[in-house]
Amino acid sequence: MGNRPDELRALLDSLAKQDGDRVEVVVVGNGSPVPDVPEGVRTIELPENLGIPGGRNVGIEAFGPGGREVDILMFLDDDGLLAGHDTAELCRRAFAGDPRLGIISFRIADPETGITQRRHVPRLRASDPMRSSRVTTFLGGANAVRTKVFAEVGGLPDEFFYAHEETDLAWRALDAGWMIDYRSDMVLYHPTTAPSRHAVYHRMVARNRVWLARRNLPTLLIPVYLGVWMLLTLLRRPSGPALKAWFGGFREGWTTPCGPRRAMKWRTVWRLTRLGRPPVI
């Protein structure tokens, strides 16, 4: 967004220090000018904010249609920082060693405390962030994706703008037979924050949750999934304004177009269940 030039420069420096082959970098200014960047870093300045998935899709296309000019794409938040010099090499080895691995989710840790927030471990059993495992979704600002995944299932859903776009891609990838790993040894430092700091958080989380279900789940599971999430939202006892925004987004999710529907196979439902997160929660 152009408002964190120092953090962006630190991230780019950490990419330049990666072991092995040079990492080609594109910085997308999502409706904002891009600050000064080191020589060799490509930049794209969009005239308007396309949202998180829209901006990342533009970045993908910078490496050719569907990113096909490269084998792996890393997506990193501009206020993140790669903790080690071996992250790119670890990614290359992981993908080379497992032909069905499609996506890797990095561990996010606070740079001051080293703590990984529970919400940053993309599985239900999140008490031990140091345990790597197969998972059913991934973290949008700290991940690597094999470009063959995009070629097979398409990019991120532009219309989501913010929230749940990663799970939409993850479910489509899993339905196509790809696997997703959470790797605790691939670390992105990122300051501890709360997602609710965004003004649109409650509305878009609810709207996109409905869209996610309408686009991807078998018809029988849609009311179960959304009912569970409504109950969880109420149990968290959000403030009155937050709850009003949430129900407004929930209603919007049913009354607005959600994009193409491609319901996952029942064998994918079973795979998600075996991985520890059936698509009802």
mmCIF file of C-alpha atoms in Angstrom:
data_model
loop_
_atom_site.group_PDB
_atom_site.id
_atom_site.type_symbol
_atom_site.label_atom_id
_atom_site.label_comp_id
_atom_site.label_asym_id
_atom_site.label_seq_id
_atom_site.Cartn_x
_atom_site.Cartn_y
_atom_site.Cartn_z
ATOM 1 C CA MET A 1 0.000 0.000 0.000
ATOM 2 C CA GLY A 2 3.057 2.274 -0.100
ATOM 3 C CA ASN A 3 2.934 3.254 3.575
ATOM 4 C CA ARG A 4 5.735 1.037 4.927
ATOM 5 C CA PRO A 5 8.860 1.905 2.907
ATOM 6 C CA ASP A 6 11.351 0.957 5.636
ATOM 7 C CA GLU A 7 9.724 -2.431 6.247
ATOM 8 C CA LEU A 8 9.542 -3.077 2.512
ATOM 9 C CA ARG A 9 13.238 -2.323 2.081
ATOM 10 C CA ALA A 10 14.103 -4.707 4.942
ATOM 11 C CA LEU A 11 12.033 -7.455 3.309
ATOM 12 C CA LEU A 12 13.722 -6.907 -0.055
ATOM 13 C CA ASP A 13 17.138 -7.028 1.618
ATOM 14 C CA SER A 14 16.231 -10.366 3.215
ATOM 15 C CA LEU A 15 15.261 -11.702 -0.216
ATOM 16 C CA ALA A 16 18.533 -10.520 -1.729
ATOM 17 C CA LYS A 17 20.437 -12.495 0.937
ATOM 18 C CA GLN A 18 18.776 -15.816 0.140
ATOM 19 C CA ASP A 19 21.080 -18.742 -0.583
ATOM 20 C CA GLY A 20 21.146 -20.361 -4.008
ATOM 21 C CA ASP A 21 19.784 -18.889 -7.225
ATOM 22 C CA ARG A 22 18.719 -15.261 -7.178
ATOM 23 C CA VAL A 23 15.076 -14.673 -6.256
ATOM 24 C CA GLU A 24 13.311 -12.582 -8.888
ATOM 25 C CA VAL A 25 11.130 -9.975 -7.162
ATOM 26 C CA VAL A 26 8.071 -7.989 -8.192
ATOM 27 C CA VAL A 27 6.537 -5.358 -5.903
ATOM 28 C CA VAL A 28 2.914 -4.478 -6.661
ATOM 29 C CA GLY A 29 1.681 -1.050 -5.598
ATOM 30 C CA ASN A 30 -1.997 -1.767 -4.969
ATOM 31 C CA GLY A 31 -3.492 1.597 -5.839
ATOM 32 C CA SER A 32 -0.447 3.446 -4.509
ATOM 33 C CA PRO A 33 3.035 4.483 -5.655
ATOM 34 C CA VAL A 34 5.844 2.036 -4.938
ATOM 35 C CA PRO A 35 8.659 3.468 -2.775
ATOM 36 C CA ASP A 36 12.251 3.370 -4.007
ATOM 37 C CA VAL A 37 13.438 -0.220 -4.356
ATOM 38 C CA PRO A 38 16.856 -1.759 -5.046
ATOM 39 C CA GLU A 39 18.079 -2.156 -8.601
ATOM 40 C CA GLY A 40 16.753 -5.287 -10.256
ATOM 41 C CA VAL A 41 13.440 -5.298 -8.380
ATOM 42 C CA ARG A 42 10.511 -4.898 -10.763
ATOM 43 C CA THR A 43 7.555 -2.742 -9.790
ATOM 44 C CA ILE A 44 3.926 -2.481 -10.890
ATOM 45 C CA GLU A 45 1.749 0.445 -9.839
ATOM 46 C CA LEU A 46 -1.978 -0.159 -10.110
ATOM 47 C CA PRO A 47 -4.298 2.857 -10.544
ATOM 48 C CA GLU A 48 -6.697 1.481 -7.905
ATOM 49 C CA ASN A 49 -6.643 -0.913 -4.981
ATOM 50 C CA LEU A 50 -7.747 -4.300 -6.328
ATOM 51 C CA GLY A 51 -7.709 -5.925 -2.923
ATOM 52 C CA ILE A 52 -5.326 -8.588 -1.667
ATOM 53 C CA PRO A 53 -6.176 -11.370 -4.145
ATOM 54 C CA GLY A 54 -6.443 -8.957 -7.077
ATOM 55 C CA GLY A 55 -3.043 -7.436 -6.335
ATOM 56 C CA ARG A 56 -1.420 -10.837 -5.929
ATOM 57 C CA ASN A 57 -2.926 -12.051 -9.197
ATOM 58 C CA VAL A 58 -1.286 -9.101 -10.954
ATOM 59 C CA GLY A 59 2.001 -10.147 -9.384
ATOM 60 C CA ILE A 60 1.536 -13.692 -10.668
ATOM 61 C CA GLU A 61 0.977 -12.469 -14.220
ATOM 62 C CA ALA A 62 4.233 -10.467 -14.048
ATOM 63 C CA PHE A 63 5.972 -13.834 -14.444
ATOM 64 C CA GLY A 64 3.995 -14.734 -17.560
ATOM 65 C CA PRO A 65 0.439 -16.105 -17.881
ATOM 66 C CA GLY A 66 -0.289 -17.954 -14.657
ATOM 67 C CA GLY A 67 3.306 -17.311 -13.572
ATOM 68 C CA ARG A 68 4.565 -20.043 -15.924
ATOM 69 C CA GLU A 69 7.963 -18.430 -16.473
ATOM 70 C CA VAL A 70 8.970 -19.659 -13.002
ATOM 71 C CA ASP A 71 8.360 -22.871 -11.043
ATOM 72 C CA ILE A 72 7.590 -21.373 -7.613
ATOM 73 C CA LEU A 73 6.023 -18.110 -6.464
ATOM 74 C CA MET A 74 6.474 -16.731 -2.944
ATOM 75 C CA PHE A 75 3.949 -14.252 -1.542
ATOM 76 C CA LEU A 76 5.218 -12.064 1.289
ATOM 77 C CA ASP A 77 3.582 -9.194 3.177
ATOM 78 C CA ASP A 78 5.510 -5.944 2.800
ATOM 79 C CA ASP A 79 5.973 -5.609 6.568
ATOM 80 C CA GLY A 80 7.409 -9.105 6.859
ATOM 81 C CA LEU A 81 11.035 -10.196 6.960
ATOM 82 C CA LEU A 82 12.498 -13.592 6.097
ATOM 83 C CA ALA A 83 14.218 -14.825 9.245
ATOM 84 C CA GLY A 84 16.779 -17.073 7.550
ATOM 85 C CA HIS A 85 18.928 -17.054 4.421
ATOM 86 C CA ASP A 86 17.824 -20.566 3.477
ATOM 87 C CA THR A 87 14.064 -20.116 3.023
ATOM 88 C CA ALA A 88 14.169 -20.078 -0.785
ATOM 89 C CA GLU A 89 16.410 -23.160 -0.843
ATOM 90 C CA LEU A 90 14.130 -24.974 1.611
ATOM 91 C CA CYS A 91 11.209 -24.221 -0.709
ATOM 92 C CA ARG A 92 13.063 -25.540 -3.747
ATOM 93 C CA ARG A 93 13.994 -28.755 -1.947
ATOM 94 C CA ALA A 94 10.480 -29.273 -0.565
ATOM 95 C CA PHE A 95 8.814 -28.973 -3.960
ATOM 96 C CA ALA A 96 11.498 -31.036 -5.692
ATOM 97 C CA GLY A 97 11.143 -33.799 -3.115
ATOM 98 C CA ASP A 98 7.347 -34.070 -3.250
ATOM 99 C CA PRO A 99 5.719 -33.850 -6.691
ATOM 100 C CA ARG A 100 2.215 -33.560 -5.197
ATOM 101 C CA LEU A 101 3.115 -30.690 -2.880
ATOM 102 C CA GLY A 102 1.386 -27.600 -4.242
ATOM 103 C CA ILE A 103 1.526 -24.986 -1.462
ATOM 104 C CA ILE A 104 3.760 -24.278 1.538
ATOM 105 C CA SER A 105 2.599 -22.107 4.431
ATOM 106 C CA PHE A 106 5.439 -20.480 6.392
ATOM 107 C CA ARG A 107 5.488 -19.965 10.139
ATOM 108 C CA ILE A 108 4.870 -16.333 11.134
ATOM 109 C CA ALA A 109 6.679 -15.158 14.261
ATOM 110 C CA ASP A 110 6.826 -11.829 16.049
ATOM 111 C CA PRO A 111 10.327 -10.337 15.535
ATOM 112 C CA GLU A 112 10.582 -9.174 19.148
ATOM 113 C CA THR A 113 9.198 -12.152 21.058
ATOM 114 C CA GLY A 114 9.477 -14.994 18.542
ATOM 115 C CA ILE A 115 5.888 -15.948 19.402
ATOM 116 C CA THR A 116 3.644 -17.415 16.723
ATOM 117 C CA GLN A 117 -0.011 -16.457 17.191
ATOM 118 C CA ARG A 118 -2.422 -19.386 17.295
ATOM 119 C CA ARG A 119 -4.365 -17.954 14.335
ATOM 120 C CA HIS A 120 -1.196 -18.173 12.248
ATOM 121 C CA VAL A 121 -1.022 -21.958 12.522
ATOM 122 C CA PRO A 122 -3.372 -23.124 9.741
ATOM 123 C CA ARG A 123 -4.893 -26.143 11.500
ATOM 124 C CA LEU A 124 -7.297 -26.802 14.366
ATOM 125 C CA ARG A 125 -4.633 -28.365 16.598
ATOM 126 C CA ALA A 126 -2.553 -25.210 16.776
ATOM 127 C CA SER A 127 -1.061 -25.388 20.276
ATOM 128 C CA ASP A 128 2.400 -26.349 18.980
ATOM 129 C CA PRO A 129 3.474 -23.959 16.205
ATOM 130 C CA MET A 130 6.835 -25.737 15.937
ATOM 131 C CA ARG A 131 5.204 -28.898 14.573
ATOM 132 C CA SER A 132 5.164 -29.064 10.790
ATOM 133 C CA SER A 133 2.303 -30.955 9.161
ATOM 134 C CA ARG A 134 -0.011 -31.366 6.231
ATOM 135 C CA VAL A 135 -2.784 -28.767 6.430
ATOM 136 C CA THR A 136 -5.928 -27.705 4.583
ATOM 137 C CA THR A 137 -5.245 -23.989 4.085
ATOM 138 C CA PHE A 138 -2.349 -21.535 4.224
ATOM 139 C CA LEU A 139 -1.330 -18.023 5.273
ATOM 140 C CA GLY A 140 -1.714 -15.442 2.522
ATOM 141 C CA GLY A 141 1.236 -13.208 3.386
ATOM 142 C CA ALA A 142 3.828 -15.933 3.978
ATOM 143 C CA ASN A 143 3.682 -18.787 1.509
ATOM 144 C CA ALA A 144 5.053 -20.406 -1.609
ATOM 145 C CA VAL A 145 2.966 -21.921 -4.407
ATOM 146 C CA ARG A 146 3.996 -24.209 -7.239
ATOM 147 C CA THR A 147 2.916 -22.387 -10.398
ATOM 148 C CA LYS A 148 1.431 -25.594 -11.817
ATOM 149 C CA VAL A 149 -1.300 -25.151 -9.197
ATOM 150 C CA PHE A 150 -2.389 -21.862 -10.759
ATOM 151 C CA ALA A 151 -2.263 -23.407 -14.225
ATOM 152 C CA GLU A 152 -4.572 -26.196 -13.097
ATOM 153 C CA VAL A 153 -7.075 -24.503 -10.767
ATOM 154 C CA GLY A 154 -6.774 -20.776 -11.543
ATOM 155 C CA GLY A 155 -5.680 -17.833 -9.433
ATOM 156 C CA LEU A 156 -6.983 -16.224 -6.282
ATOM 157 C CA PRO A 157 -10.616 -14.993 -6.336
ATOM 158 C CA ASP A 158 -10.423 -11.278 -7.184
ATOM 159 C CA GLU A 159 -13.953 -10.594 -5.959
ATOM 160 C CA PHE A 160 -13.106 -11.557 -2.361
ATOM 161 C CA PHE A 161 -10.922 -8.407 -2.010
ATOM 162 C CA TYR A 162 -9.947 -9.341 1.565
ATOM 163 C CA ALA A 163 -10.401 -12.500 3.698
ATOM 164 C CA HIS A 164 -10.664 -16.228 2.930
ATOM 165 C CA GLU A 165 -9.147 -15.997 -0.554
ATOM 166 C CA GLU A 166 -6.394 -18.398 0.563
ATOM 167 C CA THR A 167 -8.882 -21.055 1.671
ATOM 168 C CA ASP A 168 -10.738 -20.753 -1.631
ATOM 169 C CA LEU A 169 -7.511 -21.501 -3.524
ATOM 170 C CA ALA A 170 -6.521 -24.202 -1.021
ATOM 171 C CA TRP A 171 -9.798 -26.081 -1.410
ATOM 172 C CA ARG A 172 -9.566 -25.949 -5.204
ATOM 173 C CA ALA A 173 -5.959 -27.170 -5.069
ATOM 174 C CA LEU A 174 -6.823 -30.034 -2.704
ATOM 175 C CA ASP A 175 -9.758 -30.985 -4.918
ATOM 176 C CA ALA A 176 -7.317 -31.237 -7.838
ATOM 177 C CA GLY A 177 -5.079 -33.595 -5.863
ATOM 178 C CA TRP A 178 -2.423 -31.176 -4.587
ATOM 179 C CA MET A 179 -1.230 -31.149 -0.977
ATOM 180 C CA ILE A 180 -0.430 -28.259 1.401
ATOM 181 C CA ASP A 181 2.301 -28.220 4.052
ATOM 182 C CA TYR A 182 2.785 -25.989 7.077
ATOM 183 C CA ARG A 183 6.540 -25.675 7.654
ATOM 184 C CA SER A 184 7.725 -24.342 10.991
ATOM 185 C CA ASP A 185 11.331 -24.041 9.742
ATOM 186 C CA MET A 186 10.405 -21.483 7.081
ATOM 187 C CA VAL A 187 9.901 -18.319 9.108
ATOM 188 C CA LEU A 188 8.622 -14.864 8.245
ATOM 189 C CA TYR A 189 9.015 -12.285 10.983
ATOM 190 C CA HIS A 190 5.903 -10.138 11.215
ATOM 191 C CA PRO A 191 4.699 -7.835 14.018
ATOM 192 C CA THR A 192 1.867 -9.228 16.113
ATOM 193 C CA THR A 193 -1.410 -7.678 14.941
ATOM 194 C CA ALA A 194 -5.153 -8.286 15.152
ATOM 195 C CA PRO A 195 -7.050 -8.809 11.874
ATOM 196 C CA SER A 196 -9.965 -6.788 13.257
ATOM 197 C CA ARG A 197 -7.812 -3.649 12.924
ATOM 198 C CA HIS A 198 -9.197 -3.391 9.370
ATOM 199 C CA ALA A 199 -12.454 -1.439 9.209
ATOM 200 C CA VAL A 200 -13.982 -3.893 6.730
ATOM 201 C CA TYR A 201 -12.958 -6.996 8.670
ATOM 202 C CA HIS A 202 -16.289 -8.172 10.119
ATOM 203 C CA ARG A 203 -18.339 -7.538 6.967
ATOM 204 C CA MET A 204 -15.896 -9.155 4.561
ATOM 205 C CA VAL A 205 -15.122 -12.125 6.802
ATOM 206 C CA ALA A 206 -18.838 -12.949 6.900
ATOM 207 C CA ARG A 207 -19.567 -12.206 3.235
ATOM 208 C CA ASN A 208 -16.586 -14.166 1.975
ATOM 209 C CA ARG A 209 -17.352 -17.088 4.282
ATOM 210 C CA VAL A 210 -20.723 -17.425 2.530
ATOM 211 C CA TRP A 211 -19.096 -17.027 -0.887
ATOM 212 C CA LEU A 212 -16.493 -19.647 0.002
ATOM 213 C CA ALA A 213 -19.221 -22.149 0.861
ATOM 214 C CA ARG A 214 -21.392 -21.322 -2.151
ATOM 215 C CA ARG A 215 -18.437 -21.666 -4.526
ATOM 216 C CA ASN A 216 -16.816 -24.808 -3.170
ATOM 217 C CA LEU A 217 -18.892 -27.006 -0.859
ATOM 218 C CA PRO A 218 -21.326 -29.786 -1.767
ATOM 219 C CA THR A 219 -24.858 -28.474 -1.337
ATOM 220 C CA LEU A 220 -25.525 -30.600 1.749
ATOM 221 C CA LEU A 221 -22.577 -29.105 3.622
ATOM 222 C CA ILE A 222 -23.274 -25.415 2.940
ATOM 223 C CA PRO A 223 -25.843 -24.885 5.742
ATOM 224 C CA VAL A 224 -23.784 -26.995 8.169
ATOM 225 C CA TYR A 225 -20.588 -25.034 7.524
ATOM 226 C CA LEU A 226 -22.262 -21.633 7.756
ATOM 227 C CA GLY A 227 -24.310 -22.627 10.790
ATOM 228 C CA VAL A 228 -21.188 -23.698 12.671
ATOM 229 C CA TRP A 229 -19.460 -20.421 11.858
ATOM 230 C CA MET A 230 -22.465 -18.373 12.905
ATOM 231 C CA LEU A 231 -22.485 -20.189 16.251
ATOM 232 C CA LEU A 232 -18.742 -19.656 16.729
ATOM 233 C CA THR A 233 -19.128 -15.959 15.933
ATOM 234 C CA LEU A 234 -21.881 -15.564 18.546
ATOM 235 C CA LEU A 235 -19.865 -17.478 21.156
ATOM 236 C CA ARG A 236 -16.995 -15.013 20.707
ATOM 237 C CA ARG A 237 -19.383 -12.241 21.817
ATOM 238 C CA PRO A 238 -18.345 -9.463 19.423
ATOM 239 C CA SER A 239 -19.421 -5.894 20.074
ATOM 240 C CA GLY A 240 -22.788 -4.655 18.832
ATOM 241 C CA PRO A 241 -21.368 -2.745 15.838
ATOM 242 C CA ALA A 242 -19.121 -5.698 14.930
ATOM 243 C CA LEU A 243 -22.041 -8.124 15.074
ATOM 244 C CA LYS A 244 -24.189 -5.800 12.966
ATOM 245 C CA ALA A 245 -21.423 -5.599 10.349
ATOM 246 C CA TRP A 246 -21.018 -9.389 10.446
ATOM 247 C CA PHE A 247 -24.711 -10.069 9.820
ATOM 248 C CA GLY A 248 -24.707 -7.423 7.079
ATOM 249 C CA GLY A 249 -21.834 -9.236 5.386
ATOM 250 C CA PHE A 250 -23.555 -12.606 5.877
ATOM 251 C CA ARG A 251 -26.653 -11.288 4.127
ATOM 252 C CA GLU A 252 -24.520 -9.763 1.373
ATOM 253 C CA GLY A 253 -22.876 -13.148 0.815
ATOM 254 C CA TRP A 254 -26.252 -14.652 -0.103
ATOM 255 C CA THR A 255 -27.545 -11.770 -2.223
ATOM 256 C CA THR A 256 -24.509 -10.978 -4.382
ATOM 257 C CA PRO A 257 -22.689 -12.991 -7.081
ATOM 258 C CA CYS A 258 -19.875 -15.120 -5.687
ATOM 259 C CA GLY A 259 -18.159 -16.173 -8.913
ATOM 260 C CA PRO A 260 -18.134 -19.617 -10.518
ATOM 261 C CA ARG A 261 -19.305 -22.597 -8.465
ATOM 262 C CA ARG A 262 -17.118 -25.723 -8.569
ATOM 263 C CA ALA A 263 -18.280 -27.959 -5.744
ATOM 264 C CA MET A 264 -15.503 -30.163 -4.364
ATOM 265 C CA LYS A 265 -15.747 -33.922 -4.702
ATOM 266 C CA TRP A 266 -16.866 -35.961 -1.700
ATOM 267 C CA ARG A 267 -13.481 -37.666 -1.699
ATOM 268 C CA THR A 268 -11.973 -34.208 -1.129
ATOM 269 C CA VAL A 269 -14.305 -33.766 1.837
ATOM 270 C CA TRP A 270 -12.931 -37.035 3.189
ATOM 271 C CA ARG A 271 -9.340 -35.913 2.526
ATOM 272 C CA LEU A 272 -9.944 -32.667 4.443
ATOM 273 C CA THR A 273 -11.440 -34.693 7.281
ATOM 274 C CA ARG A 274 -8.436 -37.052 7.394
ATOM 275 C CA LEU A 275 -6.130 -34.003 7.476
ATOM 276 C CA GLY A 276 -7.900 -32.857 10.647
ATOM 277 C CA ARG A 277 -10.259 -30.176 9.355
ATOM 278 C CA PRO A 278 -13.509 -31.351 7.786
ATOM 279 C CA PRO A 279 -15.105 -28.563 5.724
ATOM 280 C CA VAL A 280 -17.769 -27.813 8.317
ATOM 281 C CA ILE A 281 -15.478 -25.667 10.503
#
